Short mmCIF file of C-alpha atoms in Angstrom, two decimals:
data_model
loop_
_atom_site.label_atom_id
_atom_site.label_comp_id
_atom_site.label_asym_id
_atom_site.label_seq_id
_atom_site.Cartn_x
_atom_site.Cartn_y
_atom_site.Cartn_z
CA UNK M 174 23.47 17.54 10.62
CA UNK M 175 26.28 17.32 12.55
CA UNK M 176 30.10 17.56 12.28
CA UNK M 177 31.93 14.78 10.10
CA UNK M 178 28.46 13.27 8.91
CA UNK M 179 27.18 13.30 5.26
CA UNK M 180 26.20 15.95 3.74
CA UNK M 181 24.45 16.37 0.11
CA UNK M 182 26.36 17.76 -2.42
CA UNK M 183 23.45 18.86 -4.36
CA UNK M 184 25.36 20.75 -6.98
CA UNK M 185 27.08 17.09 -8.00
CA UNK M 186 24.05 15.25 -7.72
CA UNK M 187 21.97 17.35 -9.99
CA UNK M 188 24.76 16.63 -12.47
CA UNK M 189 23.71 12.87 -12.61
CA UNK M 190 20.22 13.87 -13.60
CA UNK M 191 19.83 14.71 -17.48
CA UNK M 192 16.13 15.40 -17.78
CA UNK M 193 17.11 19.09 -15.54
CA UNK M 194 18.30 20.26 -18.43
CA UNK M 195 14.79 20.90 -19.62
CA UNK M 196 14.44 24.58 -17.54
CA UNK M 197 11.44 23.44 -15.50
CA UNK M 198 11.30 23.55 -11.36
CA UNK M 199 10.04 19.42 -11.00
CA UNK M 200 8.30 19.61 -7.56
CA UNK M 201 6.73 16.26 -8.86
CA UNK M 202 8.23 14.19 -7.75
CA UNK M 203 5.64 12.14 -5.66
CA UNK M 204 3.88 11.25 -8.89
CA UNK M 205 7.76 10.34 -10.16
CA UNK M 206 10.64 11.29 -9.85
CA UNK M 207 13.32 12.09 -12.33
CA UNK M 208 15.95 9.63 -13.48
CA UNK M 209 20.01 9.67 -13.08
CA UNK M 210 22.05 9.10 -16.13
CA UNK M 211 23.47 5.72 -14.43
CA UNK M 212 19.47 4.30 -14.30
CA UNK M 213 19.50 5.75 -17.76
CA UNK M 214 22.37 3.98 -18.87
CA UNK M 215 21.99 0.58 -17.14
CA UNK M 216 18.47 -0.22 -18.94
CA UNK M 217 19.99 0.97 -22.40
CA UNK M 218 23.03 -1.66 -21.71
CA UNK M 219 20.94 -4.09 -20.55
CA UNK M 220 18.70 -4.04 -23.88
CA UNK M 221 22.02 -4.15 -26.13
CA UNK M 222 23.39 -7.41 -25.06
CA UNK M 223 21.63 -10.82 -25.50
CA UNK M 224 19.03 -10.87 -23.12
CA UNK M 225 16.39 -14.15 -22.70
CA UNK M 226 13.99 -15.47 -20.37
CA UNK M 227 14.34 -17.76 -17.44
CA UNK M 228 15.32 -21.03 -17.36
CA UNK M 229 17.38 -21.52 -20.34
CA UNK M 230 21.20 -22.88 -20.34
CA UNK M 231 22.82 -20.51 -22.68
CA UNK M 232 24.86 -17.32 -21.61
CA UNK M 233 21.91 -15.21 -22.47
CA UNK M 234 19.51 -16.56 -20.04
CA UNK M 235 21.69 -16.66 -17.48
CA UNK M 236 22.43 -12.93 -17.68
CA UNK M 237 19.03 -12.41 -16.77
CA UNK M 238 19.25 -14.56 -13.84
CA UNK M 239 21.58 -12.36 -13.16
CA UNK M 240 19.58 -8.91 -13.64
CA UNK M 241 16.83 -10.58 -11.38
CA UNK M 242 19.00 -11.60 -8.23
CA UNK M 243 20.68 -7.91 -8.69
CA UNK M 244 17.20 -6.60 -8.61
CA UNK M 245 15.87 -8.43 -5.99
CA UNK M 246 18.81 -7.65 -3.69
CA UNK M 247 18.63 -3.79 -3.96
CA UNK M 248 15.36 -4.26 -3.10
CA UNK M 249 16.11 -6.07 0.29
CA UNK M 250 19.11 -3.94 0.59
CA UNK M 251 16.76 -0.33 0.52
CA UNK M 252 14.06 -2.17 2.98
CA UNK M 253 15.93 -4.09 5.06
CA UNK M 254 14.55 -7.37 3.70
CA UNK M 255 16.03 -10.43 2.59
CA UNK M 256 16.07 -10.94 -1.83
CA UNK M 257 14.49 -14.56 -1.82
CA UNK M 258 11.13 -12.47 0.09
CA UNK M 259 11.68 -9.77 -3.11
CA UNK M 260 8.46 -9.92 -5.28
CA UNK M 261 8.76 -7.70 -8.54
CA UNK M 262 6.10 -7.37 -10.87
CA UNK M 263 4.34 -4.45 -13.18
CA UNK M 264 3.67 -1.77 -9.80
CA UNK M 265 2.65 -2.37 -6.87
CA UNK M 266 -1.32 -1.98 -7.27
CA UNK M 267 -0.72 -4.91 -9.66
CA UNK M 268 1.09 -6.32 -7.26
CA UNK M 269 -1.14 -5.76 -4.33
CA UNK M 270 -3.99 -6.99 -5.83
CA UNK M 271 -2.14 -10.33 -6.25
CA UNK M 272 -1.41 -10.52 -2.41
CA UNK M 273 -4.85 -9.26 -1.60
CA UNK M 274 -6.47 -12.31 -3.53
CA UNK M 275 -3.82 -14.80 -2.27
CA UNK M 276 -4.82 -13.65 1.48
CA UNK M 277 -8.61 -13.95 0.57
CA UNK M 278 -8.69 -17.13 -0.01
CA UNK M 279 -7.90 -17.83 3.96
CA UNK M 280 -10.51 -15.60 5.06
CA UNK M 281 -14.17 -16.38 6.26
CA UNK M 282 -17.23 -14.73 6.64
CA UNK M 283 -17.18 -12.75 9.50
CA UNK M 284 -13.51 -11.93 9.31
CA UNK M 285 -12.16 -8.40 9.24
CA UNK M 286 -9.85 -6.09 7.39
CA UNK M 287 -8.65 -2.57 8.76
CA UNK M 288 -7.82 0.15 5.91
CA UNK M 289 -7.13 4.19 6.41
CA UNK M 290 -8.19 7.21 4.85
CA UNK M 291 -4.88 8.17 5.03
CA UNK M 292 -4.38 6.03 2.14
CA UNK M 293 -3.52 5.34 -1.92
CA UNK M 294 -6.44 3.62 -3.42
CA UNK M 295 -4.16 1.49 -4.38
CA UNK M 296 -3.63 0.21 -1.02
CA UNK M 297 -7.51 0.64 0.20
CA UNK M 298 -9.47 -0.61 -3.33
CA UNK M 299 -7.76 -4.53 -3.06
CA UNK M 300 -8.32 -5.27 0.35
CA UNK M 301 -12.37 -3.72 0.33
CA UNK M 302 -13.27 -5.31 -3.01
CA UNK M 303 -11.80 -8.75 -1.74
CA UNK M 304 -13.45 -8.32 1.45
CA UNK M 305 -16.85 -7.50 0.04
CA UNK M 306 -16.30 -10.86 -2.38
CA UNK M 307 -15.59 -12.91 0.80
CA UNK M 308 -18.03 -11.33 3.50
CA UNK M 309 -15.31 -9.89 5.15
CA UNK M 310 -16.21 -6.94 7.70
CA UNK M 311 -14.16 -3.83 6.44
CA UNK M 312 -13.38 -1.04 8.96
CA UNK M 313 -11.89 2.42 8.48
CA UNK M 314 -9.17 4.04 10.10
CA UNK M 315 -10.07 7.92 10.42
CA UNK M 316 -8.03 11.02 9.52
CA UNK M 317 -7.91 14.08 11.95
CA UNK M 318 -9.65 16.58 9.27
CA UNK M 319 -7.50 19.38 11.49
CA UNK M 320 -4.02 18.19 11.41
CA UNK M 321 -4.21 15.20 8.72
CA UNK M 322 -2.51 12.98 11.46
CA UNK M 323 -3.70 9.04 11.63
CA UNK M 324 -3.66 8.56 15.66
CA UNK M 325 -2.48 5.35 16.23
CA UNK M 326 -5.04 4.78 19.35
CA UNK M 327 -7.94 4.46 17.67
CA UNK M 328 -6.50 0.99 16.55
CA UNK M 329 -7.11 0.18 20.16
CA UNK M 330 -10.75 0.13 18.87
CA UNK M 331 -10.52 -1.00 15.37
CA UNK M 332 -8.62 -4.04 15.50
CA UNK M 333 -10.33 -7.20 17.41
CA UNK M 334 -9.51 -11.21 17.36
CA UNK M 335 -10.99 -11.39 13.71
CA UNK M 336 -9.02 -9.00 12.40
CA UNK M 337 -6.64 -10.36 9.54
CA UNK M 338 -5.02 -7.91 7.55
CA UNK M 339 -4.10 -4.25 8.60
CA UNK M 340 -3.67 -2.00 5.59
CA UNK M 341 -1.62 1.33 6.28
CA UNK M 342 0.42 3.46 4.61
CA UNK M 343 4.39 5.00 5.98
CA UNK M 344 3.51 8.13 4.20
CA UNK M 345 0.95 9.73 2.61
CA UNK M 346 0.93 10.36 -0.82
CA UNK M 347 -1.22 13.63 -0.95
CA UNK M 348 -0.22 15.51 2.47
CA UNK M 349 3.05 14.06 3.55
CA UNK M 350 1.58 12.15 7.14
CA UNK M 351 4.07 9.68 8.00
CA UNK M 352 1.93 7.70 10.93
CA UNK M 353 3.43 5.88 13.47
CA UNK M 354 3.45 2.25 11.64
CA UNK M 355 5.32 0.66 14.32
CA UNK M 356 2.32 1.83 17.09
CA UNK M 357 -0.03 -0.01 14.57
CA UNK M 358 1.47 -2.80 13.79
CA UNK M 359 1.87 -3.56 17.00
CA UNK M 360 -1.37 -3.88 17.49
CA UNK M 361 -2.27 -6.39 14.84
CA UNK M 362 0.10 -8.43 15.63
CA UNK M 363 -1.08 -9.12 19.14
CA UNK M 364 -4.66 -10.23 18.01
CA UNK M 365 -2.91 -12.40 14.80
CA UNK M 366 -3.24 -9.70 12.31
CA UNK M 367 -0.71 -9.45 9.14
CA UNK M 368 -0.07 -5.83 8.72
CA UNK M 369 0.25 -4.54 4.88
CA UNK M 370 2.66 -1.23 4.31
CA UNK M 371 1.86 0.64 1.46
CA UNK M 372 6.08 2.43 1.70
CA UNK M 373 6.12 4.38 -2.14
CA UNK M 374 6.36 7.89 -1.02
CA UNK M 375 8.37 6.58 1.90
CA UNK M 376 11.44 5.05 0.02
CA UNK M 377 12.52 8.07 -1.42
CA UNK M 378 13.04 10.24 1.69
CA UNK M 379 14.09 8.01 4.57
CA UNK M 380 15.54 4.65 5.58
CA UNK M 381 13.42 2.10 5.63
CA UNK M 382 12.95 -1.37 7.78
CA UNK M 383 10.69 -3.58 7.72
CA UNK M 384 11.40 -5.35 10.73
CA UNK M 385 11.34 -2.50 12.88
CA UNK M 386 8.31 -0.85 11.00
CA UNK M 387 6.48 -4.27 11.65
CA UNK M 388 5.14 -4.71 7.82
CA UNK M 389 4.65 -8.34 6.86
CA UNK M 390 4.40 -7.02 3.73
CA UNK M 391 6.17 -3.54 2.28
CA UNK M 392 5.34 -1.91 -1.07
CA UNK M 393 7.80 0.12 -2.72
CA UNK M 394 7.70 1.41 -6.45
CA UNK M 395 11.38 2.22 -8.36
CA UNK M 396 9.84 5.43 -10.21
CA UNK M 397 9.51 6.95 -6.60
CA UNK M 398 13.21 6.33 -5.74
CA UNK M 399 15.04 7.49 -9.47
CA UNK M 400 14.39 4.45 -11.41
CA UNK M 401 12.49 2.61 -13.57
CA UNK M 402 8.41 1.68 -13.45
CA UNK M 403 8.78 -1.86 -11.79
CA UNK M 404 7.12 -2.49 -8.25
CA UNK M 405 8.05 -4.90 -5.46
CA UNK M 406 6.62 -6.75 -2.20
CA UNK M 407 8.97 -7.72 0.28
CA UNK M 408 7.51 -10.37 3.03
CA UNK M 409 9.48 -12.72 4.59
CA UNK M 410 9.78 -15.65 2.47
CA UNK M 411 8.20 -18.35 4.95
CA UNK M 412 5.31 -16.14 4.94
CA UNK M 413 5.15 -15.98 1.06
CA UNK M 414 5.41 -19.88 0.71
CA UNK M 415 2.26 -20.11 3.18
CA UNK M 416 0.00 -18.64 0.10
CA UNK M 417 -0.84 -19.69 -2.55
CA UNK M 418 -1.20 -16.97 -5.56
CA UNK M 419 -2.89 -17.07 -9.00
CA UNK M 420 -0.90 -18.59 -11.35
CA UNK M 421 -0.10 -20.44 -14.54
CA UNK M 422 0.22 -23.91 -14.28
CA UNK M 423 3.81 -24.47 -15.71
CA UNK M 424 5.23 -21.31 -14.03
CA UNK M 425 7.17 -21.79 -11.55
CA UNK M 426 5.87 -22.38 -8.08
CA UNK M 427 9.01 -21.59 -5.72
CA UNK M 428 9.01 -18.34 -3.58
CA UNK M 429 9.35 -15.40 -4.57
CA UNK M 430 8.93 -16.58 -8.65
CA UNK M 431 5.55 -17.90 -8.15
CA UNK M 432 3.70 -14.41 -7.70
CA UNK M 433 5.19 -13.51 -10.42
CA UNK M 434 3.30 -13.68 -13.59
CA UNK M 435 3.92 -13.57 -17.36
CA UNK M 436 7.49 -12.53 -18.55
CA UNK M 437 8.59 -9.30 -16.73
CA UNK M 438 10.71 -6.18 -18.45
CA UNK M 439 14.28 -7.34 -17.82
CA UNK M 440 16.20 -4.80 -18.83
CA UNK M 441 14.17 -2.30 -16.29
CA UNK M 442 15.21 -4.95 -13.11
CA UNK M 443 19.02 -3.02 -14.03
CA UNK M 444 17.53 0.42 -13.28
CA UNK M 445 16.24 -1.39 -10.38
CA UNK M 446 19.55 -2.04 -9.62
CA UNK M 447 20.89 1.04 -10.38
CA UNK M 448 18.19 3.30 -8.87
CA UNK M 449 19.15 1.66 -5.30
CA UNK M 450 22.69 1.85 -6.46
CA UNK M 451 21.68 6.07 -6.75
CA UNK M 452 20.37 6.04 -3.83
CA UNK M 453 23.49 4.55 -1.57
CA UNK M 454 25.91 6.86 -3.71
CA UNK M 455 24.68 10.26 -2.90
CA UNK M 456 27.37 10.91 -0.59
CA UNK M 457 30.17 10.47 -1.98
CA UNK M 458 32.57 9.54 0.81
CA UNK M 459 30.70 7.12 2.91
CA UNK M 460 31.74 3.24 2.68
CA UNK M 461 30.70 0.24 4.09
CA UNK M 462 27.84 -2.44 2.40
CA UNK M 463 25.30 -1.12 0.18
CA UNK M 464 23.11 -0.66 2.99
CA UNK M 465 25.27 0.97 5.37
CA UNK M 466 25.74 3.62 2.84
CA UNK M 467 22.04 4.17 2.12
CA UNK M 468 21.78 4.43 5.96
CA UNK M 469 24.29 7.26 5.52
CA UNK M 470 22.36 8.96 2.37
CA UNK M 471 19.02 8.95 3.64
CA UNK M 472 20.04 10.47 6.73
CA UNK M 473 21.61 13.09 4.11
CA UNK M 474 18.79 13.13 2.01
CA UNK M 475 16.04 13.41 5.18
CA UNK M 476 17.96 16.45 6.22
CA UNK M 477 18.75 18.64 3.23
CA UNK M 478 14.72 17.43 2.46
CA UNK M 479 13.67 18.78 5.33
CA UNK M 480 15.53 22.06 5.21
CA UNK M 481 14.07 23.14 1.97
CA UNK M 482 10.31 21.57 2.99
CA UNK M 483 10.22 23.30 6.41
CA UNK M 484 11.45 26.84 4.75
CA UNK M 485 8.23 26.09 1.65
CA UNK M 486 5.80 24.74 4.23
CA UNK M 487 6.03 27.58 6.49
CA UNK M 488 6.15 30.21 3.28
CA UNK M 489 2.87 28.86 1.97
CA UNK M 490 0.84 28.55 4.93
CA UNK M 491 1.45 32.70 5.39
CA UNK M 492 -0.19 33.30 2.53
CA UNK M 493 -3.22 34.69 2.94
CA UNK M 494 -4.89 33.66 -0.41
CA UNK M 495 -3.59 29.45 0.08
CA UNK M 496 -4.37 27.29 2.69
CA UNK M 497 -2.42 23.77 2.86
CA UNK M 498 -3.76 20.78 3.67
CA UNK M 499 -3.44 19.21 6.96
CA UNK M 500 -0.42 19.78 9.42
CA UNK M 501 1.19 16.48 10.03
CA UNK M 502 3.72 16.75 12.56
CA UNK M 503 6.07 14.26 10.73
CA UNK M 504 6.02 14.18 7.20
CA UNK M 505 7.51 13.67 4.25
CA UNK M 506 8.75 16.83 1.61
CA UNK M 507 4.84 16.55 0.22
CA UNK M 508 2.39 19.24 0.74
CA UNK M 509 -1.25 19.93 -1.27
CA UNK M 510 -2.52 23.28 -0.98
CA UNK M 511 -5.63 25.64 -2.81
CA UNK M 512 -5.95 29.04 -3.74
CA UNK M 513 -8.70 31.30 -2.89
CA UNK M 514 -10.96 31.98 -6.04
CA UNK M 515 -9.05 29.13 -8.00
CA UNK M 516 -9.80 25.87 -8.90
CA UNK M 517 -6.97 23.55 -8.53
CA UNK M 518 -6.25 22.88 -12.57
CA UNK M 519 -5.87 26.38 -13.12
CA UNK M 520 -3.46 26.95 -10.42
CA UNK M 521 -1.66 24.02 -12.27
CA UNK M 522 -1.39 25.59 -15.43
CA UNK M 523 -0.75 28.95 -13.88
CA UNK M 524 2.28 27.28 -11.79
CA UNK M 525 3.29 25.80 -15.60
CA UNK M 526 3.40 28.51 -17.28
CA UNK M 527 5.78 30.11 -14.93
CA UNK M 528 7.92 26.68 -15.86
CA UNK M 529 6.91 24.73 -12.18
CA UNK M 530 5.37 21.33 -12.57
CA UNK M 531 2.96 20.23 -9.83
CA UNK M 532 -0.05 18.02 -10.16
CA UNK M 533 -3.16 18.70 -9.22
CA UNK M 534 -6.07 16.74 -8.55
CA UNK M 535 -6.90 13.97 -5.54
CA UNK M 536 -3.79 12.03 -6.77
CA UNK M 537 -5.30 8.78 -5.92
CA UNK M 538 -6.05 9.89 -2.04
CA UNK M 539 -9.83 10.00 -2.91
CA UNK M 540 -10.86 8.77 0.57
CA UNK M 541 -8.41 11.40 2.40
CA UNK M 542 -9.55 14.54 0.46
CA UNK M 543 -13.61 13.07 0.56
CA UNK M 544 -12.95 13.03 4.10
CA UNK M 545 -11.72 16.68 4.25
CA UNK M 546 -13.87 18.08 1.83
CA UNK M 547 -10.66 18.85 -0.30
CA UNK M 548 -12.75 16.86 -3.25
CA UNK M 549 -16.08 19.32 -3.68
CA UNK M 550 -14.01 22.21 -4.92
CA UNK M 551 -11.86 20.00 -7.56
CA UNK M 552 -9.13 18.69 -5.57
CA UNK M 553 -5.34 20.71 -4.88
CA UNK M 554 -2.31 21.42 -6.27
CA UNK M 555 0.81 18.90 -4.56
CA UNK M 556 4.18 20.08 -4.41
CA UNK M 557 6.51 17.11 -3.41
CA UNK M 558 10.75 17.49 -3.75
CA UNK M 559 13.20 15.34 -4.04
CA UNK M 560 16.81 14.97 -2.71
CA UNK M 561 17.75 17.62 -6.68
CA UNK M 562 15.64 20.23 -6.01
CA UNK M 563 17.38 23.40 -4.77
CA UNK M 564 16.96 26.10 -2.33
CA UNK M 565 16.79 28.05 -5.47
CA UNK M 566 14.15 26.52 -7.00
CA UNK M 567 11.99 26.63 -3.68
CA UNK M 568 12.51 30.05 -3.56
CA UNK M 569 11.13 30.12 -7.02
CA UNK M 570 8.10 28.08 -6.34
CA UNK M 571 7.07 30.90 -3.75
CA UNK M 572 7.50 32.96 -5.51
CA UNK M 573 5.18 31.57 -7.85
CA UNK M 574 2.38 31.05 -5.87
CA UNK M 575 2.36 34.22 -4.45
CA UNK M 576 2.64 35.74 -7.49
CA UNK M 577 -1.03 33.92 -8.08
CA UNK M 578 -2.64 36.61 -6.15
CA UNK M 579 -2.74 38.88 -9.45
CA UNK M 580 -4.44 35.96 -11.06
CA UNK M 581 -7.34 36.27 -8.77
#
């Protein structure tokens, strides 16, 4: 970064984080990431005052009026969106799956979807079982099995005049490819197309738009970004009021509400709140609105990020007894990797024992590591920071792994 800009003041922000107390390296974090005393402390406040459901005309109700338009505005603010396009609901699966059969019911036989193997089921499984239900044509976007890039040019191919939904993902979840949305969406929208961006792993790690990324619709889940487990769609609300989800017949049918189902966890819309509140706080000296100052912290966050991934990345792939998966140009802080002579689960408990957490597995990229054979030999390990690990800590890690070399 340059002179006079933000910079991350790790040391304070790992002070906001209780659960690092615990004496483990979490390089987890794109399964979830830890939580900051002030997300912490918002849900506990919010659950010790009178809280009720919508609707009502006493104080109590009201204050959760309240805890929804605070949600639903953080939301915008981190995305760029506008709160009355804010959906919130369970996760975003759930959530996706409730778009994916409001959009279904507009398509026809012969229509088509476009999904990647770049991919989280989560944004793949909706969109192929509702297109199979409806006779819709379903066509894959491939991975480059070398570098685990999505090129955007084979779109040029994929997407046709019947195309109505692209599904695609800012960042994948397993390797770290962030593919060029923007190139994509493009695309779909000449021919019609609504595009669908699947933006979890994104949120935590840069700034995000939605207009400029071209996403009708952008998933993002709090427990990615520091807070609670609550997911949220953000479209623009004309386009939300053009469909028509399932719902109960006294709920209400206004936009966003009406894609909403049953009665939601209130007191988690605060660490909603809260989490995006995190987020624009990291640097301490910045000012403006809320989202001028998360422009300034992810810009923070992407570098420090970047500095510790690049310096893990490149330590990693000169071991001789690992080999990482992929080599996306841009990514995000999220690599998998295997060891020679290891299957994945024991490199996970080898990594534990030495007190680093990292997952192992497909992590819910089934059709990525089918693809590059990752899947026959049990899956990898994933390593994924966040804007509290330290150099430290990475240097730890390494350590680590290569110490899994007497293991073999």
């Amino acid at each position: 970064m340059g002179p006079g800009e933000p910079r991350l003041d790790v040391a304070r922000v790992r002070g906001l984080f209780p659960g690092l107390s615990d004496g483990f390296v979490h390089t987890d974090a794109p399964a979830g990431t830890l939580v900051p005393e002030s997300v912490a402390h918002a849900v506990s406040s919010a659950m010790r005052v009178p809280v009720a459901n919508r609707g009502g005309v006493f104080p109590s109700s009201a204050r959760t009026e309240g805890l929804v338009a605070s949600a639903r505005a953080a939301v915008a603010d981190l995305v760029g969106g506008v709160s009355t396009g804010v959906v919130l609901g369970a996760n975003t699966t759930t959530l996706t799956f409730a778009v994916a059969r409001a959009l279904a019911r507009t398509w026809r036989s012969g229509d088509e979807v476009v999904v990647s193997r770049l991919d989280h089921d989560a944004n793949i499984r909706p969109w192929v079982q509702l297109a199979e239900r409806a006779g819709v044509v379903v066509r894959w976007a491939e991975v480059d099995i070398e570098t685990g890039e999505l090129p955007a040019w084979q779109y040029d191919e994929l997407i046709t005049p019947r195309t109505r939904l692209v599904a695609v993902t800012a960042a994948s979840n397993a390797i770290g490819t962030r593919p060029d949305v923007a190139a994509i969406a493009a695309r779909a929208h000449a021919v019609g197309a609504l595009v669908y961006v699947d933006a979890v792993q994104a949120a935590p790690h840069v700034l995000l738009d939605r207009a400029a990324l071209g996403a009708d619709f952008l998933a993002v889940s709090a427990y990615t970004f520091c807070g609670p487990h609550v997911g949220a769609v953000v479209a623009d609300p004309d386009l939300l009021a053009d469909l028509v989800p399932d719902r109960l017949l006294p709920a209400p049918d206004r936009v966003p509400d009406r894609f909403e189902t049953g009665t939601p966890p209130f007191e988690l819309y605060a660490g909603v709140t809260a989490a995006v509140d995190h987020l624009a706080g990291l640097c301490e000296d910045t000012v403006g609105g809320r989202r001028d100052r998360l422009r300034a912290s992810m810009a923070a966050v992407a570098a420090y990020e970047g500095g510790l991934f690049d310096w893990l990345d490149q330590a990693l792939r000169a071991m001789r007894h690992v080999q990482v998966v992929g080599f996306p140009e841009h990514t995000t802080p999220t690599l998998s990797f295997t060891v020679t002579g290891m299957r994945p689960r024991q490199v996970a408990v080898e990594l534990a024992r030495r007190g680093v957490c990292a997952w192992d597995g497909d992590f819910y990229a089934r059709e990525l590591f089918d693809a590059l054979g990752v899947n026959e030999a049990g899956g990898a390990v994933r390593l994924g920071l966040a804007h509290y690990n330290t150099a430290e800590e990475v240097g730890y890690v390494i350590d680590s792994v290569a110490a899994l070399r007497s293991a073999l």
